[in-house]
mmCIF file of C-alpha atoms in Angstrom:
data_model
loop_
_atom_site.group_PDB
_atom_site.id
_atom_site.type_symbol
_atom_site.label_atom_id
_atom_site.label_comp_id
_atom_site.label_asym_id
_atom_site.label_seq_id
_atom_site.Cartn_x
_atom_site.Cartn_y
_atom_site.Cartn_z
ATOM 1 C CA UNK A 2 -2.448 -26.008 -18.397
ATOM 2 C CA UNK A 3 -2.339 -23.330 -15.561
ATOM 3 C CA UNK A 4 -4.058 -20.914 -17.833
ATOM 4 C CA UNK A 5 -6.632 -23.362 -18.713
ATOM 5 C CA UNK A 6 -7.540 -24.035 -15.131
ATOM 6 C CA UNK A 7 -7.353 -20.473 -14.263
ATOM 7 C CA UNK A 8 -9.594 -19.442 -16.985
ATOM 8 C CA UNK A 9 -12.223 -22.087 -15.821
ATOM 9 C CA UNK A 10 -12.183 -21.110 -12.238
ATOM 10 C CA UNK A 11 -12.454 -17.426 -13.198
ATOM 11 C CA UNK A 12 -15.419 -18.008 -15.281
ATOM 12 C CA UNK A 13 -17.027 -20.043 -12.302
ATOM 13 C CA UNK A 14 -16.452 -17.153 -9.723
ATOM 14 C CA UNK A 15 -17.594 -14.411 -11.760
ATOM 15 C CA UNK A 16 -17.626 -11.233 -9.449
ATOM 16 C CA UNK A 17 -16.893 -13.182 -6.502
ATOM 17 C CA UNK A 18 -13.659 -13.847 -4.755
ATOM 18 C CA UNK A 19 -14.022 -17.574 -5.490
ATOM 19 C CA UNK A 20 -16.542 -20.039 -6.796
ATOM 20 C CA UNK A 21 -17.970 -22.668 -4.445
ATOM 21 C CA UNK A 22 -16.885 -26.253 -4.468
ATOM 22 C CA UNK A 23 -19.886 -27.808 -5.557
ATOM 23 C CA UNK A 24 -19.813 -25.720 -8.929
ATOM 24 C CA UNK A 25 -16.555 -27.586 -10.098
ATOM 25 C CA UNK A 26 -17.633 -30.203 -12.573
ATOM 26 C CA UNK A 27 -14.668 -32.594 -13.403
ATOM 27 C CA UNK A 28 -16.280 -32.997 -16.831
ATOM 28 C CA UNK A 29 -15.594 -29.393 -17.644
ATOM 29 C CA UNK A 30 -11.881 -29.954 -17.290
ATOM 30 C CA UNK A 31 -11.604 -33.436 -18.352
ATOM 31 C CA UNK A 32 -8.557 -32.989 -20.556
ATOM 32 C CA UNK A 33 -6.436 -31.903 -17.519
ATOM 33 C CA UNK A 34 -8.080 -33.928 -14.901
ATOM 34 C CA UNK A 35 -5.282 -36.195 -14.399
ATOM 35 C CA UNK A 36 -3.259 -33.352 -13.448
ATOM 36 C CA UNK A 37 -5.533 -31.492 -11.022
ATOM 37 C CA UNK A 38 -6.362 -31.915 -7.103
ATOM 38 C CA UNK A 39 -8.448 -30.521 -4.409
ATOM 39 C CA UNK A 40 -6.938 -29.764 -1.045
ATOM 40 C CA UNK A 41 -8.849 -29.580 2.242
ATOM 41 C CA UNK A 42 -7.771 -26.939 4.762
ATOM 42 C CA UNK A 43 -7.955 -28.736 8.110
ATOM 43 C CA UNK A 44 -5.978 -26.071 9.788
ATOM 44 C CA UNK A 45 -2.728 -24.043 9.209
ATOM 45 C CA UNK A 46 -0.424 -27.136 9.253
ATOM 46 C CA UNK A 47 -2.665 -29.517 7.443
ATOM 47 C CA UNK A 48 -3.898 -29.329 3.635
ATOM 48 C CA UNK A 49 -4.836 -32.802 3.012
ATOM 49 C CA UNK A 50 -5.384 -34.162 -0.587
ATOM 50 C CA UNK A 51 -9.159 -34.918 -1.137
ATOM 51 C CA UNK A 52 -8.684 -35.746 -4.760
ATOM 52 C CA UNK A 53 -5.440 -36.083 -6.890
ATOM 53 C CA UNK A 54 -5.115 -36.934 -10.451
ATOM 54 C CA UNK A 55 -3.532 -39.901 -11.987
ATOM 55 C CA UNK A 56 -0.526 -38.120 -13.622
ATOM 56 C CA UNK A 57 0.060 -36.188 -10.560
ATOM 57 C CA UNK A 58 0.234 -39.303 -8.420
ATOM 58 C CA UNK A 59 2.152 -40.812 -11.009
ATOM 59 C CA UNK A 60 4.904 -38.081 -10.465
ATOM 60 C CA UNK A 61 5.550 -39.296 -6.929
ATOM 61 C CA UNK A 62 4.698 -42.987 -7.749
ATOM 62 C CA UNK A 63 2.207 -43.165 -4.942
ATOM 63 C CA UNK A 64 -1.553 -42.304 -3.917
ATOM 64 C CA UNK A 65 -1.471 -38.870 -2.663
ATOM 65 C CA UNK A 66 -5.303 -38.844 -1.474
ATOM 66 C CA UNK A 67 -5.385 -38.065 2.226
ATOM 67 C CA UNK A 68 -1.678 -37.033 2.536
ATOM 68 C CA UNK A 69 -0.669 -33.589 3.761
ATOM 69 C CA UNK A 70 0.610 -31.173 1.038
ATOM 70 C CA UNK A 71 2.900 -29.480 3.414
ATOM 71 C CA UNK A 72 4.837 -32.942 3.980
ATOM 72 C CA UNK A 73 6.238 -32.568 0.503
ATOM 73 C CA UNK A 74 8.662 -29.911 1.842
ATOM 74 C CA UNK A 75 11.169 -29.243 4.890
ATOM 75 C CA UNK A 76 12.374 -26.206 6.482
ATOM 76 C CA UNK A 77 12.013 -22.946 4.972
ATOM 77 C CA UNK A 78 10.447 -24.073 1.839
ATOM 78 C CA UNK A 79 7.764 -25.813 3.889
ATOM 79 C CA UNK A 80 7.311 -22.500 5.827
ATOM 80 C CA UNK A 81 6.797 -20.500 2.606
ATOM 81 C CA UNK A 82 4.273 -22.972 1.166
ATOM 82 C CA UNK A 83 2.306 -22.802 4.559
ATOM 83 C CA UNK A 84 2.225 -18.773 4.254
ATOM 84 C CA UNK A 85 1.051 -19.226 0.797
ATOM 85 C CA UNK A 86 -1.683 -21.380 1.670
ATOM 86 C CA UNK A 87 -2.795 -19.231 4.439
ATOM 87 C CA UNK A 88 -3.010 -16.298 2.121
ATOM 88 C CA UNK A 89 -5.163 -18.706 -0.144
ATOM 89 C CA UNK A 90 -7.578 -19.629 2.622
ATOM 90 C CA UNK A 91 -7.829 -16.494 4.533
ATOM 91 C CA UNK A 92 -7.470 -13.849 1.872
ATOM 92 C CA UNK A 93 -8.682 -15.493 -1.176
ATOM 93 C CA UNK A 94 -5.654 -15.074 -3.134
ATOM 94 C CA UNK A 95 -4.550 -17.435 -5.959
ATOM 95 C CA UNK A 96 -1.047 -18.918 -6.090
ATOM 96 C CA UNK A 97 1.357 -20.141 -8.746
ATOM 97 C CA UNK A 98 4.492 -22.039 -7.330
ATOM 98 C CA UNK A 99 7.591 -22.853 -9.325
ATOM 99 C CA UNK A 100 9.590 -25.904 -8.429
ATOM 100 C CA UNK A 101 12.506 -28.154 -9.330
ATOM 101 C CA UNK A 102 11.151 -31.532 -9.131
ATOM 102 C CA UNK A 103 13.927 -34.025 -8.322
ATOM 103 C CA UNK A 104 14.318 -37.937 -8.203
ATOM 104 C CA UNK A 105 16.547 -39.968 -6.187
ATOM 105 C CA UNK A 106 19.046 -40.206 -9.070
ATOM 106 C CA UNK A 107 19.642 -36.234 -9.019
ATOM 107 C CA UNK A 108 17.509 -35.856 -12.387
ATOM 108 C CA UNK A 109 15.374 -32.607 -12.335
ATOM 109 C CA UNK A 110 12.383 -31.324 -14.127
ATOM 110 C CA UNK A 111 10.761 -27.828 -13.899
ATOM 111 C CA UNK A 112 7.136 -27.783 -12.552
ATOM 112 C CA UNK A 113 4.572 -25.177 -12.094
ATOM 113 C CA UNK A 114 1.871 -25.667 -9.579
ATOM 114 C CA UNK A 115 -1.378 -23.466 -9.454
ATOM 115 C CA UNK A 116 -3.819 -23.223 -6.407
ATOM 116 C CA UNK A 117 -7.110 -21.393 -6.424
ATOM 117 C CA UNK A 118 -9.388 -20.759 -3.570
ATOM 118 C CA UNK A 119 -12.798 -22.555 -3.391
ATOM 119 C CA UNK A 120 -15.642 -21.586 -0.866
ATOM 120 C CA UNK A 121 -16.900 -24.252 1.262
ATOM 121 C CA UNK A 122 -18.949 -24.214 4.629
ATOM 122 C CA UNK A 123 -17.846 -20.807 6.270
ATOM 123 C CA UNK A 124 -16.261 -17.417 5.527
ATOM 124 C CA UNK A 125 -12.987 -18.976 4.535
ATOM 125 C CA UNK A 126 -11.882 -20.861 1.478
ATOM 126 C CA UNK A 127 -11.317 -24.246 2.987
ATOM 127 C CA UNK A 128 -10.999 -26.041 -0.566
ATOM 128 C CA UNK A 129 -8.223 -25.335 -2.895
ATOM 129 C CA UNK A 130 -8.394 -26.345 -6.537
ATOM 130 C CA UNK A 131 -5.070 -26.929 -8.137
ATOM 131 C CA UNK A 132 -3.141 -28.235 -11.045
ATOM 132 C CA UNK A 133 0.489 -29.874 -11.196
ATOM 133 C CA UNK A 134 2.246 -28.732 -14.596
ATOM 134 C CA UNK A 135 5.557 -30.050 -15.749
ATOM 135 C CA UNK A 136 7.106 -27.335 -17.993
ATOM 136 C CA UNK A 137 8.731 -30.461 -19.519
ATOM 137 C CA UNK A 138 7.521 -33.943 -18.850
ATOM 138 C CA UNK A 139 10.688 -35.942 -18.474
ATOM 139 C CA UNK A 140 11.076 -39.723 -19.544
ATOM 140 C CA UNK A 141 11.379 -40.974 -15.791
ATOM 141 C CA UNK A 142 8.151 -39.363 -14.516
ATOM 142 C CA UNK A 143 6.170 -42.368 -13.244
ATOM 143 C CA UNK A 144 9.136 -44.618 -12.983
ATOM 144 C CA UNK A 145 11.284 -42.756 -10.501
ATOM 145 C CA UNK A 146 9.445 -40.712 -8.006
ATOM 146 C CA UNK A 147 9.992 -37.114 -7.197
ATOM 147 C CA UNK A 148 11.666 -37.063 -3.562
ATOM 148 C CA UNK A 149 12.517 -33.412 -3.602
ATOM 149 C CA UNK A 150 11.018 -30.267 -4.823
ATOM 150 C CA UNK A 151 12.886 -27.094 -3.840
ATOM 151 C CA UNK A 152 10.891 -23.894 -4.485
ATOM 152 C CA UNK A 153 12.246 -21.533 -7.320
ATOM 153 C CA UNK A 154 9.378 -18.901 -7.061
ATOM 154 C CA UNK A 155 6.171 -17.882 -5.490
ATOM 155 C CA UNK A 156 3.616 -15.720 -7.011
ATOM 156 C CA UNK A 157 0.161 -14.488 -5.268
ATOM 157 C CA UNK A 158 -2.624 -13.298 -7.554
ATOM 158 C CA UNK A 159 -5.059 -11.125 -5.487
ATOM 159 C CA UNK A 160 -8.750 -11.482 -6.066
ATOM 160 C CA UNK A 161 -9.282 -7.847 -7.201
ATOM 161 C CA UNK A 162 -6.376 -8.019 -9.832
ATOM 162 C CA UNK A 163 -6.172 -9.446 -13.442
ATOM 163 C CA UNK A 164 -3.050 -11.745 -13.284
ATOM 164 C CA UNK A 165 -0.044 -10.264 -15.221
ATOM 165 C CA UNK A 166 0.546 -13.628 -16.767
ATOM 166 C CA UNK A 167 -2.873 -13.315 -18.641
ATOM 167 C CA UNK A 168 -1.957 -10.045 -20.082
ATOM 168 C CA UNK A 169 -0.295 -9.401 -23.346
ATOM 169 C CA UNK A 170 2.967 -7.606 -23.295
ATOM 170 C CA UNK A 171 1.151 -4.586 -24.655
ATOM 171 C CA UNK A 172 -1.503 -4.472 -22.126
ATOM 172 C CA UNK A 173 1.212 -5.036 -19.243
ATOM 173 C CA UNK A 174 3.348 -2.225 -20.498
ATOM 174 C CA UNK A 175 0.263 0.314 -20.755
ATOM 175 C CA UNK A 176 -0.721 -0.631 -17.068
ATOM 176 C CA UNK A 177 2.700 -0.063 -15.882
ATOM 177 C CA UNK A 178 2.823 3.512 -17.753
ATOM 178 C CA UNK A 179 -0.516 4.133 -15.974
ATOM 179 C CA UNK A 180 0.996 3.401 -12.468
ATOM 180 C CA UNK A 181 -1.040 0.362 -11.751
ATOM 181 C CA UNK A 182 0.022 -1.829 -8.984
ATOM 182 C CA UNK A 183 1.375 -5.203 -10.157
ATOM 183 C CA UNK A 184 -1.144 -8.053 -10.285
ATOM 184 C CA UNK A 185 1.272 -10.763 -9.278
ATOM 185 C CA UNK A 186 3.380 -10.276 -6.166
ATOM 186 C CA UNK A 187 6.664 -12.215 -6.235
ATOM 187 C CA UNK A 188 7.813 -13.878 -3.204
ATOM 188 C CA UNK A 189 11.239 -15.450 -2.550
ATOM 189 C CA UNK A 190 11.349 -18.640 -0.470
ATOM 190 C CA UNK A 191 14.352 -16.978 1.060
ATOM 191 C CA UNK A 192 13.686 -13.333 0.852
ATOM 192 C CA UNK A 193 16.216 -10.696 0.121
ATOM 193 C CA UNK A 194 17.151 -7.633 1.947
ATOM 194 C CA UNK A 195 14.977 -4.883 1.010
ATOM 195 C CA UNK A 196 11.667 -6.935 0.826
ATOM 196 C CA UNK A 197 8.490 -5.919 2.619
ATOM 197 C CA UNK A 198 5.364 -7.800 4.212
ATOM 198 C CA UNK A 199 2.226 -8.147 2.231
ATOM 199 C CA UNK A 200 -0.359 -10.222 3.819
ATOM 200 C CA UNK A 201 1.253 -13.394 4.938
ATOM 201 C CA UNK A 202 4.760 -13.090 3.110
ATOM 202 C CA UNK A 203 7.619 -11.158 2.835
ATOM 203 C CA UNK A 204 7.477 -10.152 -0.868
ATOM 204 C CA UNK A 205 9.604 -8.236 -3.626
ATOM 205 C CA UNK A 206 7.091 -6.556 -5.891
ATOM 206 C CA UNK A 207 7.530 -7.349 -9.670
ATOM 207 C CA UNK A 208 5.778 -6.375 -12.890
ATOM 208 C CA UNK A 209 4.906 -9.021 -15.770
ATOM 209 C CA UNK A 210 5.319 -12.545 -14.894
ATOM 210 C CA UNK A 211 7.963 -14.631 -17.018
ATOM 211 C CA UNK A 212 5.426 -17.197 -18.311
#
């Protein structure tokens, strides 16, 4: 699902950092529309859902339109997502977030969220196109709401790089032998010693993504 959305977004943008909001046609991604969303960046602390797909809302058992994405996290996880969103809006980066969705009964499911910048009224990317992709859809989705979702991984994809998760293993190995920089920067929610700052995040660089 994340690859489908990325491929669509990439075709729209061409050689630009990001496509414009009006270029996104819901009919073009109708088969994943229930899992997609669009955010509006009001400021660095407010990223409101302008659109939220039915399957996404069902995971939380509530309507998400108008709600602030950041309110889904607290503490260090909230700070990490805020930094990630700032990189999307201000630098045109794309992002993939790995989560452990949890309900009130302690049941869990792995989820991947992709977020892609869109241009809208000004120099910054104040709209964000995203999708919510459970790696396994548990039976309780839509019955018991997700109430916690601790971050397991963060990845930034810079606009001038082809993301590693779209490379074959052979392509990635050849790139590594040529000394090319990694396309994806991995960031830990709670950075380990030895990390360095890139953009808005303290990151640890990695090679191929595990997806």
